[in-house]
PDB file of C-alpha atoms in Angstrom:
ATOM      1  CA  UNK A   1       0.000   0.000   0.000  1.00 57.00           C
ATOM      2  CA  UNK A   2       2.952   2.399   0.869  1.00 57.00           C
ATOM      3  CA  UNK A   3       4.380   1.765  -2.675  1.00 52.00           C
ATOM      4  CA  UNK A   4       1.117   2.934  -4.297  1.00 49.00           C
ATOM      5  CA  UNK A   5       0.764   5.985  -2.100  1.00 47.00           C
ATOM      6  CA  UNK A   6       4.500   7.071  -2.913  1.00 50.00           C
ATOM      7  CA  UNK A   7       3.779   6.728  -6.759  1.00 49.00           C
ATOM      8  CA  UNK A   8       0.646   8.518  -6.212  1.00 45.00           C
ATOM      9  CA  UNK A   9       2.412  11.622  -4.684  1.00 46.00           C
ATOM     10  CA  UNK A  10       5.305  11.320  -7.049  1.00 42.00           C
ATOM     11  CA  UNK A  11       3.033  11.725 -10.138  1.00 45.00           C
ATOM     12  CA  UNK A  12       0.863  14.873  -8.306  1.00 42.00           C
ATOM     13  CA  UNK A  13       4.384  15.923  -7.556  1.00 42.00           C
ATOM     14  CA  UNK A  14       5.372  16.025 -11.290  1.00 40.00           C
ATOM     15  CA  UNK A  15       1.816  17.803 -12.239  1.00 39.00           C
ATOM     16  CA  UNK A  16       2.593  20.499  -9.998  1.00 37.00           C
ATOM     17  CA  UNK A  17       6.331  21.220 -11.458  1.00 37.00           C
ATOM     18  CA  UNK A  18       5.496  21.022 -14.653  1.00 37.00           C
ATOM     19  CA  UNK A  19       3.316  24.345 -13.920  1.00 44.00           C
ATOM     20  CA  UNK A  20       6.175  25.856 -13.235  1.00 65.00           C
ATOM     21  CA  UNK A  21       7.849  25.736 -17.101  1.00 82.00           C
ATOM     22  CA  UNK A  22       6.351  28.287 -19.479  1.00 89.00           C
ATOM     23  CA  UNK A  23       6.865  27.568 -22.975  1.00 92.00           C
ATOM     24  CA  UNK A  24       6.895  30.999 -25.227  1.00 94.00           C
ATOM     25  CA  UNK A  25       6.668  31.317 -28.846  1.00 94.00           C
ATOM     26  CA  UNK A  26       7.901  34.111 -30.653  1.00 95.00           C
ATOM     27  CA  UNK A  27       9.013  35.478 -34.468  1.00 95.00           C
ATOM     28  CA  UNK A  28      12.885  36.453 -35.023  1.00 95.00           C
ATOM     29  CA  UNK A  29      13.546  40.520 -34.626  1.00 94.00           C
ATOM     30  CA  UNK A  30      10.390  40.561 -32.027  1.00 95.00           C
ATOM     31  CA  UNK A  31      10.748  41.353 -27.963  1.00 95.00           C
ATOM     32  CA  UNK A  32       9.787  39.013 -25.585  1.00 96.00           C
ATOM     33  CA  UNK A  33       9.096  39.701 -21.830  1.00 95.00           C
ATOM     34  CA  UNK A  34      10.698  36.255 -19.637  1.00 95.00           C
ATOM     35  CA  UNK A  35       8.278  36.536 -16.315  1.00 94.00           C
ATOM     36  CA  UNK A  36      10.171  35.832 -13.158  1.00 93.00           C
ATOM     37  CA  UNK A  37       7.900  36.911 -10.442  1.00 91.00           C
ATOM     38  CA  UNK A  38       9.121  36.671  -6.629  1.00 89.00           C
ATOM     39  CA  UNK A  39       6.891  37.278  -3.317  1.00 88.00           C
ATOM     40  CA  UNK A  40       4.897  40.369  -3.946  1.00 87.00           C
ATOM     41  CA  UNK A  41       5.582  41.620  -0.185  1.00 84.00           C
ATOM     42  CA  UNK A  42       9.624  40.864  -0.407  1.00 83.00           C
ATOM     43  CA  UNK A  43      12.608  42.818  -2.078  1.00 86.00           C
ATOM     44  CA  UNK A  44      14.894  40.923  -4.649  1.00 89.00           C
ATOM     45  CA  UNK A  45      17.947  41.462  -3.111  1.00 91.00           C
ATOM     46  CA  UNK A  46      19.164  38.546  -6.522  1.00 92.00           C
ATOM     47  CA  UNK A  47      18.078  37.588  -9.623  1.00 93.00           C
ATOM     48  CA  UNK A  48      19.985  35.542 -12.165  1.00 94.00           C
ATOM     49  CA  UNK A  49      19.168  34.640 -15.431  1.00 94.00           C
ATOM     50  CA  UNK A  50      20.515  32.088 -17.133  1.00 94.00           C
ATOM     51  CA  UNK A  51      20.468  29.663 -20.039  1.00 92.00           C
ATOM     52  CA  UNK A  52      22.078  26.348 -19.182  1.00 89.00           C
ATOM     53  CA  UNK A  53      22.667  25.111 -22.275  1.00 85.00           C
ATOM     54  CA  UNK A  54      25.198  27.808 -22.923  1.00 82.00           C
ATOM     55  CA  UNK A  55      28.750  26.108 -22.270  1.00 71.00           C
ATOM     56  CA  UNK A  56      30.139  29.073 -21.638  1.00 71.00           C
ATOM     57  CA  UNK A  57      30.095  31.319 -18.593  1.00 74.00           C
ATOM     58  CA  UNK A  58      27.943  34.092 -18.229  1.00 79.00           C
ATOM     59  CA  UNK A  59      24.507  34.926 -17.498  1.00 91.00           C
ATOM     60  CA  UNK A  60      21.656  36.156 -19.752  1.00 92.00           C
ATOM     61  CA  UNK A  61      21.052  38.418 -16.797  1.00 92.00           C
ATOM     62  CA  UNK A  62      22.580  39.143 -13.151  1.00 93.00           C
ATOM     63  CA  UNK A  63      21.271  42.207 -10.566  1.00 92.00           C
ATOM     64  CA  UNK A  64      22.744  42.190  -7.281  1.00 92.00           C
ATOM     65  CA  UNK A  65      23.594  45.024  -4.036  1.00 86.00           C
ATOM     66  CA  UNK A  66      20.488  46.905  -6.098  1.00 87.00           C
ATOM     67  CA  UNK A  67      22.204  47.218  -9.603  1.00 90.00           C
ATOM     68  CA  UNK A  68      22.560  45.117 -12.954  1.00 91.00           C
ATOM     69  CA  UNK A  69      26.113  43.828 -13.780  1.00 91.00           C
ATOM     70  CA  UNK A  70      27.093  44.059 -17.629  1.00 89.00           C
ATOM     71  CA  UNK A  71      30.126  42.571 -17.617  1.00 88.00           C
ATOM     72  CA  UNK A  72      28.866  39.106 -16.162  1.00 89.00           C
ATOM     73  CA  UNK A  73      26.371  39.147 -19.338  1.00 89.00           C
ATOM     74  CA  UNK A  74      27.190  36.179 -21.545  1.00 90.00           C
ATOM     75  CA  UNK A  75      28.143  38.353 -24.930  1.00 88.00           C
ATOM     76  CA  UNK A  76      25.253  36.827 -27.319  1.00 89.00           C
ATOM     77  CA  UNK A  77      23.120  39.235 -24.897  1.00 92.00           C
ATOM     78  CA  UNK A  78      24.853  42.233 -24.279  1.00 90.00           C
ATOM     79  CA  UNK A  79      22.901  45.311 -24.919  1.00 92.00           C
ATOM     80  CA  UNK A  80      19.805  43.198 -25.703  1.00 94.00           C
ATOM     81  CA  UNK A  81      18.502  42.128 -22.128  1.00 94.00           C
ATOM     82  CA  UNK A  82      16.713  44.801 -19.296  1.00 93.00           C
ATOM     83  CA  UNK A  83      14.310  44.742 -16.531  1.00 93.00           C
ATOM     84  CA  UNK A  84      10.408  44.894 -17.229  1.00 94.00           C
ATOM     85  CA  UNK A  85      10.539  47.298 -14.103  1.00 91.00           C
ATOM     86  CA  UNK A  86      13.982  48.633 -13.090  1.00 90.00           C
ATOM     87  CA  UNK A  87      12.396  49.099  -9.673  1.00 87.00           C
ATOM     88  CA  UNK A  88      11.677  45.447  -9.278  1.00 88.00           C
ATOM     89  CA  UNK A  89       8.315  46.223  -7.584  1.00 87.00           C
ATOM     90  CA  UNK A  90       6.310  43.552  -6.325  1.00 86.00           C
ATOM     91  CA  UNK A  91       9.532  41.105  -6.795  1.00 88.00           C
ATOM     92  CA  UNK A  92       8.915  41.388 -10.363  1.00 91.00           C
ATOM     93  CA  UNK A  93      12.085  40.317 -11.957  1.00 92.00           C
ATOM     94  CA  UNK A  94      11.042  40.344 -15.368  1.00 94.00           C
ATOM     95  CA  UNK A  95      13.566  40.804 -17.798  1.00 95.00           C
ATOM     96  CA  UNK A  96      13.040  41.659 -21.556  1.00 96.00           C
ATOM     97  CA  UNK A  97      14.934  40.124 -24.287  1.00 96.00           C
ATOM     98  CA  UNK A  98      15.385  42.659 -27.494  1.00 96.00           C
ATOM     99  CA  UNK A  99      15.644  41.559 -30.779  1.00 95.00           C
ATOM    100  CA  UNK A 100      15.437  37.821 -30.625  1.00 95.00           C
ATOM    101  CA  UNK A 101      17.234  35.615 -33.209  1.00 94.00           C
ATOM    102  CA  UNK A 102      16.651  31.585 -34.280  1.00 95.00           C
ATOM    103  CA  UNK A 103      20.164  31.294 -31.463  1.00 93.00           C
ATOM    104  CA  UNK A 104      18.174  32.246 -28.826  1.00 94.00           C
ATOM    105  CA  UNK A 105      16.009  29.391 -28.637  1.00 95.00           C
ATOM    106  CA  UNK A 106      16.518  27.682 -25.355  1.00 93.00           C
ATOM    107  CA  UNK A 107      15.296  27.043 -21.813  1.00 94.00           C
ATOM    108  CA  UNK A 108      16.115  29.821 -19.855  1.00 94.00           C
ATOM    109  CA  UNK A 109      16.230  29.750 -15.727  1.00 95.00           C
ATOM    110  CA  UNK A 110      15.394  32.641 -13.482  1.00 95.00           C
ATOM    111  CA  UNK A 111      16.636  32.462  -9.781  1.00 94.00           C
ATOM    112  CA  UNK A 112      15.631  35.167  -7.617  1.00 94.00           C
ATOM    113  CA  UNK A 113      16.842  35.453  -3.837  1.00 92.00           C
ATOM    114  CA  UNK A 114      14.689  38.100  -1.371  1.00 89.00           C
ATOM    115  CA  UNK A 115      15.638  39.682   2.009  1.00 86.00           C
ATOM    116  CA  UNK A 116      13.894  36.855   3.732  1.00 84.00           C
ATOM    117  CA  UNK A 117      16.374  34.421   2.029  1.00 86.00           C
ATOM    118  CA  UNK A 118      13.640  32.933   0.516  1.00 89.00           C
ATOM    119  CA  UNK A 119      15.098  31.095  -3.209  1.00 92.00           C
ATOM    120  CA  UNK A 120      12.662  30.922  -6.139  1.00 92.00           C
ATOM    121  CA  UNK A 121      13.238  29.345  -9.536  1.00 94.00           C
ATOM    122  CA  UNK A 122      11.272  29.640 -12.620  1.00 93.00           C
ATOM    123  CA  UNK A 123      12.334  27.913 -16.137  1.00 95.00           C
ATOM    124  CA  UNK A 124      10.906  29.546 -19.667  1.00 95.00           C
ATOM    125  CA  UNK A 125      11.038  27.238 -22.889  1.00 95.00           C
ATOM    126  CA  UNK A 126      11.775  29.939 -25.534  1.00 95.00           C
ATOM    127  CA  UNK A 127      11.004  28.650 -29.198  1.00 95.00           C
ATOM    128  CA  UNK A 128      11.849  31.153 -31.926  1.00 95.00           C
ATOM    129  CA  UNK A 129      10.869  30.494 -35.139  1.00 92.00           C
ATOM    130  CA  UNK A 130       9.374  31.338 -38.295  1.00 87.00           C
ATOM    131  CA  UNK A 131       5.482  32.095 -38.161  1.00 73.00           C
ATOM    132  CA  UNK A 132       5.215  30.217 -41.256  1.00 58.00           C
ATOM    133  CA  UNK A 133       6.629  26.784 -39.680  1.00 48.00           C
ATOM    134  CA  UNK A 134       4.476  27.334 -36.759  1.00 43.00           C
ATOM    135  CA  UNK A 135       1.097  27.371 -38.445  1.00 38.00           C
ATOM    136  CA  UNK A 136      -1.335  24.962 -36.880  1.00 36.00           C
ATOM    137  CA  UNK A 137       1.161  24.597 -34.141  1.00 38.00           C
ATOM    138  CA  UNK A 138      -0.638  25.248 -30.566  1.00 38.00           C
ATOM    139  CA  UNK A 139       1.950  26.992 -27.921  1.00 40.00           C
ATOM    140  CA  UNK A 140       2.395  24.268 -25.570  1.00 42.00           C
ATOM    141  CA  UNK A 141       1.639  21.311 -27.394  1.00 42.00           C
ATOM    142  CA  UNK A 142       4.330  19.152 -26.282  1.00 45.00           C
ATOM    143  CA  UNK A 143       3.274  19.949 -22.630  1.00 46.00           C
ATOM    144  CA  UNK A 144      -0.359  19.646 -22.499  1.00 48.00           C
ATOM    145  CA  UNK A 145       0.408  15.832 -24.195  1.00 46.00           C
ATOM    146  CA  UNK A 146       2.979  15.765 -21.155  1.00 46.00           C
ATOM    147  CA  UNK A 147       0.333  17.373 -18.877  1.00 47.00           C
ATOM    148  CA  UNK A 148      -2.250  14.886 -20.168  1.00 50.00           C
ATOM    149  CA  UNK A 149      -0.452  11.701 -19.322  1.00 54.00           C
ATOM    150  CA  UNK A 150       0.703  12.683 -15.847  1.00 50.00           C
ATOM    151  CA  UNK A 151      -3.055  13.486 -15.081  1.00 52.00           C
ATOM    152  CA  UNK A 152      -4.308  10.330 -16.611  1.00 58.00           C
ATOM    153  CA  UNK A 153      -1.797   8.473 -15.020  1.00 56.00           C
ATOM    154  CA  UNK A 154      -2.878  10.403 -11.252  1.00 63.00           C
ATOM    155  CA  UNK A 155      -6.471   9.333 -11.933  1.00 57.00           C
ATOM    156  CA  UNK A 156      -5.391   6.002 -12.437  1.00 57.00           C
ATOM    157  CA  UNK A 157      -3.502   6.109  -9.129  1.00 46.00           C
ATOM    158  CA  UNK A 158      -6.016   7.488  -7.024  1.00 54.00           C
ATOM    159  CA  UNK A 159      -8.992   4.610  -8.696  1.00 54.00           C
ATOM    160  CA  UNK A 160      -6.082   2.244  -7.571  1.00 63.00           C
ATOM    161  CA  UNK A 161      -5.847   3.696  -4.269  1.00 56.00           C
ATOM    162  CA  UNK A 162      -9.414   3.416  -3.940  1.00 54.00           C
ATOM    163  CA  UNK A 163      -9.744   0.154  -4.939  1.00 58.00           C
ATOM    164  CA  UNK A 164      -6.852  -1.009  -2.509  1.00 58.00           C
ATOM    165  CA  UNK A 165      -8.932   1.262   0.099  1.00 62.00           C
ATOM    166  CA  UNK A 166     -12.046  -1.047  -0.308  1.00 60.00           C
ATOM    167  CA  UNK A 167     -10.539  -4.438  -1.176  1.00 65.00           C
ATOM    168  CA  UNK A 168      -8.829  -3.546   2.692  1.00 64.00           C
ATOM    169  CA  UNK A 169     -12.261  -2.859   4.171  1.00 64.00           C
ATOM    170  CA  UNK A 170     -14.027  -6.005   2.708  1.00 65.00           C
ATOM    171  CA  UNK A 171     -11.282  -7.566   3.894  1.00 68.00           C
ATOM    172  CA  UNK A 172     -11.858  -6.571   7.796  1.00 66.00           C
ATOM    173  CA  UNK A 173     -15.612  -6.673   7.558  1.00 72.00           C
ATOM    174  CA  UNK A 174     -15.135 -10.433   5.997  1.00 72.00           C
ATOM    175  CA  UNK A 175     -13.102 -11.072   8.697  1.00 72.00           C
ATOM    176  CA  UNK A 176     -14.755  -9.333  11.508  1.00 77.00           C
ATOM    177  CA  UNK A 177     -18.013 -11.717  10.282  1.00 73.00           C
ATOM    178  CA  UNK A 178     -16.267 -15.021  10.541  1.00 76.00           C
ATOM    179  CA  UNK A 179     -14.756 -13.894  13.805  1.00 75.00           C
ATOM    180  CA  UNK A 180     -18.593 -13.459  14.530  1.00 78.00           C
ATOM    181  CA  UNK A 181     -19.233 -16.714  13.186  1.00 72.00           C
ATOM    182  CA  UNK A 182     -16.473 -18.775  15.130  1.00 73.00           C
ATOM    183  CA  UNK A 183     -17.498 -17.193  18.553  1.00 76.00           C
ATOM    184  CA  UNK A 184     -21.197 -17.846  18.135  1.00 72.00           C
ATOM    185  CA  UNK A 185     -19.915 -21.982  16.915  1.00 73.00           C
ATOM    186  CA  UNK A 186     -18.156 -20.984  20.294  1.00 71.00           C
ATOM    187  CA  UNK A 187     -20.728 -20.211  22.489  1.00 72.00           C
ATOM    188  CA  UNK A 188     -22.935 -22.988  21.145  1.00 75.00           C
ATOM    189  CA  UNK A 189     -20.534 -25.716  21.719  1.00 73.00           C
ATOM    190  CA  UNK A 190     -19.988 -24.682  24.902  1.00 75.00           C
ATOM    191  CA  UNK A 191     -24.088 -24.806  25.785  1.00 71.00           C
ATOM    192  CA  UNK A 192     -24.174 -28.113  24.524  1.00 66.00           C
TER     193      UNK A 192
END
């Protein structure tokens, strides 16, 4: 029973990351906002943005002590990354990519760090390509099939867990009646 309840919260565990990832589609020479949003009540006292498939060091974006810091920009971005709000209010960490090229596609990973020392991480799929290959294409397409098998395989968990719920309750009540049974054969030995 303890193996089906750990599979159970393993796939419910995989829905709720999978939230996390944005995928974003988006024509070369266009602007794209990447959302990175910390608490609303907290300052960002760090934010990072990186892509990890870059082999190279360098980050698509670092602010720390209350200012942005060029020169640890990896060079493909130089000049062509900025805050959505250089005030960072409501932990907004937004950062907008200018004048996107086919080399830009990518996962990118935002990591912001508040005054409370409180870490959050957010991860943005970044597709560009051309509108005319993208026709018919949904955003998101590969996730929601993703996204569709993790919650078909949680339903089929939880009827399993339900099932193993009432096999184990037929079980005692079958039990508890021949333990009725047995005393009563009991008793009525014992009279005669």
């Amino acid at each position: 029973m303890s193996l089906v309840v750990f599979f159970c919260f393993l796939i419910l565990s995989l829905v709720s990351a999978s939230e996390d990832q944005q995928e974003i589609k988006v024509n070369p020479g266009q602007d794209v906002s990447l959302l990175c949003q910390g608490p609303r009540n907290a300052s960002v006292k760090l934010s990072e943005w990186i892509r990890p498939d870059l082999k190279s060091d360098g980050f698509l974006f670092f602010y720390r002590n209350e200012r942005p810091y060029e020169n640890y920009q990896h060079e493909s971005f130089h000049g062509r990354v900025e805050l959505r709000d250089p005030e960072m209010k409501d932990g907004d960490a937004s950062v907008v990519l200018k004048n996107v090229t086919f080399s830009d596609t990518g996962t990118y990973e935002c990591r912001i760090v508040t005054n409370a020392r409180q870490e959050i991480k957010h991860l943005i799929d970044l597709n560009v390509t051309d509108s005319d290959h993208t026709a018919g294409n949904k955003e998101g397409g590969n996730k929601d099939g993703f996204r569709s098998i993790v919650v078909g395989l949680s339903v089929l968990c939880l009827l399993l867990l339900l099932l193993l719920v009432l096999f184990l309750f037929l079980s005692v009540e079958n039990s508890t009646h021949q333990n009725i049974v047995h005393i009563n054969l009991l008793l009525k030995s014992q009279v005669t």
